[in-house]
Coordinates of C-alpha atoms in Angstrom, one line a residue:
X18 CA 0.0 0.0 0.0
X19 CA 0.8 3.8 -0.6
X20 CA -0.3 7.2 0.5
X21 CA 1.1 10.1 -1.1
X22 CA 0.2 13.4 1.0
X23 CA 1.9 16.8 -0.4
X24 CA 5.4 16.2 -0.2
X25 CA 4.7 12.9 2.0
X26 CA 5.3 9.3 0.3
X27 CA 4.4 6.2 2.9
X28 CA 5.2 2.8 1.3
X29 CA 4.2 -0.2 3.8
X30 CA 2.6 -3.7 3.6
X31 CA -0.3 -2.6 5.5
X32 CA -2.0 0.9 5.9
X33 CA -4.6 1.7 8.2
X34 CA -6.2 5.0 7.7
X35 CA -8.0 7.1 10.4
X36 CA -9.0 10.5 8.1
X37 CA -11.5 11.4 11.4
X38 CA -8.4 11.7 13.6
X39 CA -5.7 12.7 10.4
X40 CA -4.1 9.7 11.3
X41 CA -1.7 6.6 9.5
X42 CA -1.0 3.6 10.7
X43 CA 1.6 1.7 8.7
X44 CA 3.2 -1.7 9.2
X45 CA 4.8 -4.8 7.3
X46 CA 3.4 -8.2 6.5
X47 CA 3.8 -11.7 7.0
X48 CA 4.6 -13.6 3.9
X49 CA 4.0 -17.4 3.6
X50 CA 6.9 -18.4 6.1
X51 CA 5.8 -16.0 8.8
X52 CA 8.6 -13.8 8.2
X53 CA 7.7 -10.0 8.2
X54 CA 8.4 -7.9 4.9
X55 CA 7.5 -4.7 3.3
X56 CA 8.1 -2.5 6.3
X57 CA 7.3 0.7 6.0
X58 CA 9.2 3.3 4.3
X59 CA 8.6 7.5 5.0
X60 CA 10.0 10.1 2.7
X61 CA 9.4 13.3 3.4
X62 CA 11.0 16.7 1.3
X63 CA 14.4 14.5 1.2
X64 CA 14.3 12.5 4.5
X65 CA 13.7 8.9 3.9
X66 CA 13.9 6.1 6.5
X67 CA 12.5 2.8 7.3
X68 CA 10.6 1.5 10.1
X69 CA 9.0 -1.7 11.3
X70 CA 5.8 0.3 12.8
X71 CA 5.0 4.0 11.9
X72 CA 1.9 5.9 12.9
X73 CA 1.9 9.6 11.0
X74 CA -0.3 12.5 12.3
X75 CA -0.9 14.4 8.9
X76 CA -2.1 17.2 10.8
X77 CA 0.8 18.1 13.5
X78 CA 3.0 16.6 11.1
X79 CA 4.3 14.6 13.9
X80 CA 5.1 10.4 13.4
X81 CA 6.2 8.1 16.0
X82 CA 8.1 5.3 14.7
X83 CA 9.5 2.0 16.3
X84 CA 13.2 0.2 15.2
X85 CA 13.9 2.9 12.4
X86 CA 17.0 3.5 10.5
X87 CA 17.4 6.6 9.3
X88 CA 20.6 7.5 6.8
X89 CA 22.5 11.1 6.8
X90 CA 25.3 11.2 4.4
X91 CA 27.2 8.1 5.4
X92 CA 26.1 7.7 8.8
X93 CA 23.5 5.4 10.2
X94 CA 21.3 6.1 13.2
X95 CA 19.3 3.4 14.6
X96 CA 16.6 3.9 17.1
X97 CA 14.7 1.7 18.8
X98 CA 11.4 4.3 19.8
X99 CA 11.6 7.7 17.3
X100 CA 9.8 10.6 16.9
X101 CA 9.5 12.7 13.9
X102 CA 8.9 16.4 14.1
X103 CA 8.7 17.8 10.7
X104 CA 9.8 21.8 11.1
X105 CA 7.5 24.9 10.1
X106 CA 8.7 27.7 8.3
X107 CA 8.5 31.1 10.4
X108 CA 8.2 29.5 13.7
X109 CA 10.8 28.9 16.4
X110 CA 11.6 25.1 14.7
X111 CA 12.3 25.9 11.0
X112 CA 14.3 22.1 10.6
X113 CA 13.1 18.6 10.8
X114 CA 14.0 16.8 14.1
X115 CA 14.4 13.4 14.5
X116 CA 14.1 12.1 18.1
X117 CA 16.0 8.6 18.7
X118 CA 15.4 6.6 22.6
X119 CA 17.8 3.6 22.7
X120 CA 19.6 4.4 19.5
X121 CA 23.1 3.8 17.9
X122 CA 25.2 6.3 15.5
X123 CA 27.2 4.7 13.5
X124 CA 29.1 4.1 10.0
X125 CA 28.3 0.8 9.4
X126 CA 25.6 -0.2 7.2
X127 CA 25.1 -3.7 8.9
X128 CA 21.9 -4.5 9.9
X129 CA 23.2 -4.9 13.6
X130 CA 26.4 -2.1 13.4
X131 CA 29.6 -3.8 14.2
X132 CA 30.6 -0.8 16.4
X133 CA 29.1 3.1 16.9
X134 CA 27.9 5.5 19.7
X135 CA 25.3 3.9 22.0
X136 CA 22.9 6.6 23.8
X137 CA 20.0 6.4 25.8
X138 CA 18.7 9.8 23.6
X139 CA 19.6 11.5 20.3
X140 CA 18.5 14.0 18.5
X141 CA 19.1 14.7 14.7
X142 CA 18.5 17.9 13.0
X143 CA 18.8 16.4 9.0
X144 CA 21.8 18.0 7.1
X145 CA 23.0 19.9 10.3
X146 CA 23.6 18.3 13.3
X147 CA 23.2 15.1 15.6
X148 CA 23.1 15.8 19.5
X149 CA 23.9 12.6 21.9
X150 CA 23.2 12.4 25.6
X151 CA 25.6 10.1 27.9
X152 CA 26.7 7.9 25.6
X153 CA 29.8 4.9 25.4
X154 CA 31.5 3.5 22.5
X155 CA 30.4 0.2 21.3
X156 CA 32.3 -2.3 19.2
X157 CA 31.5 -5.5 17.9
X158 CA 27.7 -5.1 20.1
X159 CA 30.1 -4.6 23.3
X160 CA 29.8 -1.5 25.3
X161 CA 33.3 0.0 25.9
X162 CA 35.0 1.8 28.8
X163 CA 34.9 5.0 26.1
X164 CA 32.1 6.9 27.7
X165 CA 31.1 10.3 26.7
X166 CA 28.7 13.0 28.9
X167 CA 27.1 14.5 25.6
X168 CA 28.4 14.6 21.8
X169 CA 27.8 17.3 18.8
X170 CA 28.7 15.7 15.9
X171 CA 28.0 18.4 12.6
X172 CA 26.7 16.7 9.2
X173 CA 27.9 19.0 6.6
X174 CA 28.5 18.7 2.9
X175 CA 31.9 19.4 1.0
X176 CA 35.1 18.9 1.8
X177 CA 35.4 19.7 5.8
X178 CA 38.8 18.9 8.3
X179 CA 38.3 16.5 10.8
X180 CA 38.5 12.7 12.4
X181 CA 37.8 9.8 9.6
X182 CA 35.3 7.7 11.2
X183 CA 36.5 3.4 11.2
X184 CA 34.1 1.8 8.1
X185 CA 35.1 -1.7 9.5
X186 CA 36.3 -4.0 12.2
X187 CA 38.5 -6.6 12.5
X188 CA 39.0 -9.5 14.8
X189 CA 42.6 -11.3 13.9
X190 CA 43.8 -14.5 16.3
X191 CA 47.6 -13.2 16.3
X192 CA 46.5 -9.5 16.8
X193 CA 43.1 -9.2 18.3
X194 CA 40.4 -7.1 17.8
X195 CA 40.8 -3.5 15.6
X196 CA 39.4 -1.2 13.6
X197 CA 40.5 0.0 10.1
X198 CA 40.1 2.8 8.4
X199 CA 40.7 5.2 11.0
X200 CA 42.6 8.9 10.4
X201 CA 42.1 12.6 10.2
X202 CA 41.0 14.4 6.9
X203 CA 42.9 18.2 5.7
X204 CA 41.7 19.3 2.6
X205 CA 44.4 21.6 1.2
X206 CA 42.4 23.1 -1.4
X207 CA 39.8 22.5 -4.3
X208 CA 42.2 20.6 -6.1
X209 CA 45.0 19.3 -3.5
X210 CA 44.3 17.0 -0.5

């Protein structure tokens, strides 16, 4: 099933519609092996993520969504409860927010991350910005001694200085565990890096 709402595009299995309340419901469904499929899939003015439940208010433009993966650039964030807040021209929240409870931030495009930032809360303003609460450094779905009070971690586009974020782990018997791919970025200029 589809809905298509002004700039909104909801993909799912199944789509229950409440136009009463202004409401969606949206979830996958079973296929002949019991296995759940055709979860549903928001895009919205650019944002797109997946979900295994979604329930869209079209009127506060408000969703809340359960085990969603949402993609910024090359990062992945992973929340367990979410809420979507799309932002309002003129008013005091001009930007989308996406609010993540038991989520992980992360490079890797696993289904379960090999390592990222685990955090009880996050919030991510798309194309701008990701905010994490008290937070620790997880590798390999262990938490780490690495813990961190809060984070700001800037999503910008172009060619920007900073920390190269690991795209992989690796577990060698002689060596032990380690991640690869890891450095610091210094573009010179347009041309030159």
């Amino acid at each position: 099933a589809y809905v298509n709402y002004t700039s909104i595009r909801l993909n799912a299995g199944y789509i229950r519609l409440e136009l009463d309340k202004d409401l969606a419901f949206a979830e996958g469904i079973p296929d002949s092996t019991g296995r759940i499929h055709q979860f549903p899939l928001f895009q919205d003015d650019g944002q797109e993520f997946e979900a295994r439940l979604m329930k869209y208010n079209f009127k506060t433009k408000k969703a809340y969504v359960e085990n969603v993966v949402s993609t910024q650039n090359d990062l992945y964030l992973r929340g367990t409860r979410t809420k979507y807040i799309k932002g309002e021209e003129n008013t005091d929240h001009p930007h989308d927010q996406i609010l993540n409870e038991q989520a992980i931030f992360t490079t890797c495009d696993a289904v379960t991350p090999h390592f990222g930032i685990r955090s009880r809360k996050q919030k991510l303003m798309p194309d701008r910005l990701v905010v994490v609460g008290p937070s620790n450094v997880e590798v390999g779905g262990v938490p780490t001694p690495l813990w961190l009070p809060f984070g700001f971690f800037p999503l910008t586009k172009g060619k920007r200085a900073g920390i190269i974020f690991p795209r992989d782990w690796e577990n060698s018997p002689r060596l032990g565990l380690g991640l690869r791919g890891v450095g610091y970025y210094f573009p010179i200029s347009d041309y030159v890096d």
